[in-house]
Short mmCIF file of C-alpha atoms in Angstrom, two decimals:
data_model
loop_
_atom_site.label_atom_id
_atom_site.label_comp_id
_atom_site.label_asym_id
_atom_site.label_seq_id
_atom_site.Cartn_x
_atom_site.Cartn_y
_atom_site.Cartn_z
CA UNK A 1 0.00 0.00 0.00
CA UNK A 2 0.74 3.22 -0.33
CA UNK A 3 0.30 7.04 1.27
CA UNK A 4 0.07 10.43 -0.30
CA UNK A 5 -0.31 12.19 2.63
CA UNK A 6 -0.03 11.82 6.29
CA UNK A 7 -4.32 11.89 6.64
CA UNK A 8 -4.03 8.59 4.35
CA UNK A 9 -1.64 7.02 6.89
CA UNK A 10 -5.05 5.02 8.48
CA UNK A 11 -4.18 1.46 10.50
CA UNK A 12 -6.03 -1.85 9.41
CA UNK A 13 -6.55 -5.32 10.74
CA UNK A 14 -4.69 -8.13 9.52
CA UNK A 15 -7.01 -10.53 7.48
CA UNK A 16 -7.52 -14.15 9.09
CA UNK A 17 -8.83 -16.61 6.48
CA UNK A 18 -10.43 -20.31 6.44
CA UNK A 19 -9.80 -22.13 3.24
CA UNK A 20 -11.30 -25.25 2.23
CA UNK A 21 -10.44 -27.31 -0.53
CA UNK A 22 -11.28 -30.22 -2.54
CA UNK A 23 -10.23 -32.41 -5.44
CA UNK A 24 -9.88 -35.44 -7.89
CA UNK A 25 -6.74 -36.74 -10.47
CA UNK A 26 -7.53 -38.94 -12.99
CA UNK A 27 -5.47 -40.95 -15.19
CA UNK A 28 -7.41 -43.43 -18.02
CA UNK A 29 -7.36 -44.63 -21.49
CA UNK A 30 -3.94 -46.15 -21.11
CA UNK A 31 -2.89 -43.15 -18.95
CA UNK A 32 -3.27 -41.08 -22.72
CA UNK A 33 -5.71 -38.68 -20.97
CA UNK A 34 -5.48 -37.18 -17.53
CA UNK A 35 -8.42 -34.85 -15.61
CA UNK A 36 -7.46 -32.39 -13.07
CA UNK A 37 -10.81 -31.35 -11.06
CA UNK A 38 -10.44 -28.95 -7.83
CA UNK A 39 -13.41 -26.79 -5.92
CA UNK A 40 -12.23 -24.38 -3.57
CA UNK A 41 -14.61 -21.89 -0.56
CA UNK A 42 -12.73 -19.23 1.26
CA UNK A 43 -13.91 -17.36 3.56
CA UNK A 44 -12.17 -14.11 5.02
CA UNK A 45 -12.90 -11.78 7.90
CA UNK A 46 -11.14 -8.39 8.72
CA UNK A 47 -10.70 -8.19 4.24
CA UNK A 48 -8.69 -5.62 2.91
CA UNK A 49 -9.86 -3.71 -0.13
CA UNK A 50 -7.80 -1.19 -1.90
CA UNK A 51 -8.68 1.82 -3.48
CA UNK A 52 -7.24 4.01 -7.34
CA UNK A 53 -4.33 5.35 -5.14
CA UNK A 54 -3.12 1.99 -3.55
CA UNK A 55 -4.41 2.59 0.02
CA UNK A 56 -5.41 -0.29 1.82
CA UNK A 57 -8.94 -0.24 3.88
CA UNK A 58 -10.56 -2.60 6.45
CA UNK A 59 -13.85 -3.80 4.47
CA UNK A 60 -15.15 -6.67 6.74
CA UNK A 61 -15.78 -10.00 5.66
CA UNK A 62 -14.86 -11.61 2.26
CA UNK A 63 -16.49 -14.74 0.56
CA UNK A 64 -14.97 -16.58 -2.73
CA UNK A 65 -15.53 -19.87 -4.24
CA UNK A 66 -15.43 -21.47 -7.31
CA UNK A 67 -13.58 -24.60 -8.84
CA UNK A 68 -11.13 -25.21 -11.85
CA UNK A 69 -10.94 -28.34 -14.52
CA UNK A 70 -7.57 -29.45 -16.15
CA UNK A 71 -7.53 -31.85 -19.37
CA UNK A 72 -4.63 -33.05 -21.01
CA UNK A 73 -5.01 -35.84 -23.55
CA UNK A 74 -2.91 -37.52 -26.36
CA UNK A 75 -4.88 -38.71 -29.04
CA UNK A 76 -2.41 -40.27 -31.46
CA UNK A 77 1.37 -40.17 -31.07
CA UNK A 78 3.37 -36.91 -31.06
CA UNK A 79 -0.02 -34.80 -30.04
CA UNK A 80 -0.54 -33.30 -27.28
CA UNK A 81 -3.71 -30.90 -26.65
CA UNK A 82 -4.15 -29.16 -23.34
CA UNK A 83 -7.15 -27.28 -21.46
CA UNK A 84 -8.30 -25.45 -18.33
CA UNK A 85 -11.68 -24.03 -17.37
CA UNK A 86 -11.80 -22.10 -14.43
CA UNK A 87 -15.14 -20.73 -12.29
CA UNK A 88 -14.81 -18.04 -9.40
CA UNK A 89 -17.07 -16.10 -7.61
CA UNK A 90 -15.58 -13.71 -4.90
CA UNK A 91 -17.69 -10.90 -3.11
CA UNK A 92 -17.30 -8.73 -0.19
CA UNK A 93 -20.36 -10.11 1.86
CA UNK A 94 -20.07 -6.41 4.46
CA UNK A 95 -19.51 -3.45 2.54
CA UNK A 96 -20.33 -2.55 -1.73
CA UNK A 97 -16.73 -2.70 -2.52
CA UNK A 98 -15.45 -4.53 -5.52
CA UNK A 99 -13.39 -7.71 -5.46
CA UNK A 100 -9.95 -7.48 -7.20
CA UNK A 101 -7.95 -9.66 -9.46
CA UNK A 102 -11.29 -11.91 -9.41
CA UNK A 103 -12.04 -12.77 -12.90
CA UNK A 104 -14.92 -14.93 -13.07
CA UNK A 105 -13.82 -16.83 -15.91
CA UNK A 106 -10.87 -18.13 -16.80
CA UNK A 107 -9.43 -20.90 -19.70
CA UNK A 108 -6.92 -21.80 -21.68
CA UNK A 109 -5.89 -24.23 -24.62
CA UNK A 110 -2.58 -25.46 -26.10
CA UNK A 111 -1.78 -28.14 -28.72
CA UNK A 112 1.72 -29.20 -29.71
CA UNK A 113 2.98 -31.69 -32.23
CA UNK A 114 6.11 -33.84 -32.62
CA UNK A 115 6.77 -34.28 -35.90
CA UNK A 116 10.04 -36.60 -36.98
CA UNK A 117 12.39 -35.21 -39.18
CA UNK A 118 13.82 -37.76 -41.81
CA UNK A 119 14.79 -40.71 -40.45
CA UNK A 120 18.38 -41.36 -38.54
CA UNK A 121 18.38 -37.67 -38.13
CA UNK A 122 17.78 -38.22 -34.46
CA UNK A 123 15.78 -35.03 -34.55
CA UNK A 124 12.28 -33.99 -33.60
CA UNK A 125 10.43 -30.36 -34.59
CA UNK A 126 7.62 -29.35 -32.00
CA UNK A 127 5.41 -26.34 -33.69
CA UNK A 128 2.71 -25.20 -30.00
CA UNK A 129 0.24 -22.65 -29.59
CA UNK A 130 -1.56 -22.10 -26.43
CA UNK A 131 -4.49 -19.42 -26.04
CA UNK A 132 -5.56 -18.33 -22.24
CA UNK A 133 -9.16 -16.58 -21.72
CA UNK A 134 -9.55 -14.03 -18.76
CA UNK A 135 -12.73 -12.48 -18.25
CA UNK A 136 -13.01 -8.79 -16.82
CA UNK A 137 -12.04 -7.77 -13.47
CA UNK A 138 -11.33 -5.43 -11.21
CA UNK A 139 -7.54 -3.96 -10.11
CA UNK A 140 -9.02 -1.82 -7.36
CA UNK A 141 -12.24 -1.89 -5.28
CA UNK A 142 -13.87 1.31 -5.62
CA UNK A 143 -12.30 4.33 -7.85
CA UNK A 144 -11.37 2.73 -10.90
CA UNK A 145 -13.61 1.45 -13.87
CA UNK A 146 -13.15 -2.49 -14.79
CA UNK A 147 -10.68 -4.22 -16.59
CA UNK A 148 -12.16 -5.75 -19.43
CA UNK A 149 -11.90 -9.25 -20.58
CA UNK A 150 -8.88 -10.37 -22.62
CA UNK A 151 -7.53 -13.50 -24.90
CA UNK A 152 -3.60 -13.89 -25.12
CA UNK A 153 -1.62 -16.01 -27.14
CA UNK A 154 1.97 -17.73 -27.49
CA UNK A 155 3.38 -20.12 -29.63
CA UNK A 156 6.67 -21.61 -30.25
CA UNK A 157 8.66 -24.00 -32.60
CA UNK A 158 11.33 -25.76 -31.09
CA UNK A 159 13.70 -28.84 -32.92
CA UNK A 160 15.10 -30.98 -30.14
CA UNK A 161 17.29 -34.65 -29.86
CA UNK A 162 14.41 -37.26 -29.88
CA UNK A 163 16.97 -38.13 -26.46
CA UNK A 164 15.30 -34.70 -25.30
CA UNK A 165 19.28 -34.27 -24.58
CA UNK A 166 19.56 -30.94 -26.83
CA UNK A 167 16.40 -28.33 -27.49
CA UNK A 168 16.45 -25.04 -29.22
CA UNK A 169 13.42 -23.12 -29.84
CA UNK A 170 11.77 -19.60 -30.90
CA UNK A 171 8.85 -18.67 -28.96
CA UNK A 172 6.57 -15.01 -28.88
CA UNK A 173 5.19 -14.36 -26.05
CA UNK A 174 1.54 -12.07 -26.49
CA UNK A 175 1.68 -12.92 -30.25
CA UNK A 176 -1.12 -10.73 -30.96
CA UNK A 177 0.70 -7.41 -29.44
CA UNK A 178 -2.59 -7.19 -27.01
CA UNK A 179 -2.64 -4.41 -24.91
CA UNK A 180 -4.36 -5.56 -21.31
CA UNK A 181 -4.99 -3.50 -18.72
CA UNK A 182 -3.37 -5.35 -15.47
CA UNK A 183 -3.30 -2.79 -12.78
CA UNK A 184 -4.13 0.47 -11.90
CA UNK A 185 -2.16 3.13 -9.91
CA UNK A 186 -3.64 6.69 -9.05
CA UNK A 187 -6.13 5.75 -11.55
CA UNK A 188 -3.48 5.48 -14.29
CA UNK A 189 -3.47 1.57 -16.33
CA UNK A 190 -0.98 0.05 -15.96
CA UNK A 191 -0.50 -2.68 -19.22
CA UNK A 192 0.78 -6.00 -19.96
CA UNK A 193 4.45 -6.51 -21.79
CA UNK A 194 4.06 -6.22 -25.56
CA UNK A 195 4.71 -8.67 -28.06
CA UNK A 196 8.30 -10.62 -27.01
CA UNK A 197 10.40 -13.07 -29.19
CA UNK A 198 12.43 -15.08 -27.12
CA UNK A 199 15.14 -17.41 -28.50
CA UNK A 200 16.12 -20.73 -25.98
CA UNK A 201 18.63 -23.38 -25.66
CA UNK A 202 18.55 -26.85 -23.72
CA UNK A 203 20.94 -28.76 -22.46
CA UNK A 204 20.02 -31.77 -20.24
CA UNK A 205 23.10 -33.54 -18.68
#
């Protein structure tokens, strides 16, 4: 948090939180497809909500549930597709504040392929793209308008050993060059990284 001014200076409570959580893993279909399921309740009392300017305020007590899914399956050899759907629903259950960084929805998918290069090359080339879903929130709980909802996406082509000894790979990160609004300070956005290009290299010993 921060202060402006000495009037802005105000104490608060420390939060105390009960958390309860549940889940199942899943393996099947010759362990070829896994499931990932996980619910979640959390209740908080002495909440802190935060204003445009970063100050930090007692607002009483603070409810959020919700539950996520995870699927990753391989179909036929050298595919892999991935997925997540995630559900949350987080209110301040004393005061008409705002929840932040409490999208409701949230999901992604990826697929990657192995394909061989000519045989006794010993070398494999792995084109991915993976797409994430975030539905609008809010950075601030009174003061600010919403953040509204935003798709990213990354991909990648790497050529590796088919040892998985060596890997080298290009990725770009926000492909798209979205702009996303991820926090606020004094009212002022503050925005994702632009469009990267990242070059790696893998050595495993």
């Amino acid at each position: 948090a921060r202060a402006a001014t000495p009037s802005t200076l105000l104490p608060y409570a420390p939060e105390r939180a009960w958390t309860y959580e549940a889940g199942a893993r899943t393996r099947f279909l010759d362990d070829r497809v896994s499931v990932n399921v996980t619910g979640f309740w959390l209740d908080v009392r002495d909440a802190q909500a935060v204003d445009a300017f970063a100050q930090v305020r007692d607002a009483g007590k603070l409810r959020s549930r919700g539950g996520e899914i995870e699927i990753a399956a391989v179909p036929v050899k050298g595919l892999s597709l991935t997925g997540s759907a995630g559900y949350q629903d987080t209110k301040y259950r004393s005061a008409p504040l705002r929840a932040v960084y409490a999208p409701k929805l949230t999901a992604s998918a990826g697929i990657a392929y192995e394909y061989a290069l000519p045989p006794r090359s010993g070398a494999l080339i792995v084109p991915s793209v993976v797409a994430r879903y975030r539905s609008k929130f809010d950075t601030v709980s009174f003061g600010a308008p919403e953040t509204g909802s935003s798709v990213l996406v990354d991909a990648g082509l790497a050529i590796k050993t088919d040892d998985g000894n060596w890997t080298l790979g290009l990725e770009c990160l926000n492909c798209l060059d979205e702009d996303v609004v991820e926090s606020r300070i004094g009212g002022v956005p503050i925005l994702n990284a632009p469009r990267a290009w990242l070059i790696r290299a893998r050595r495993v010993f």
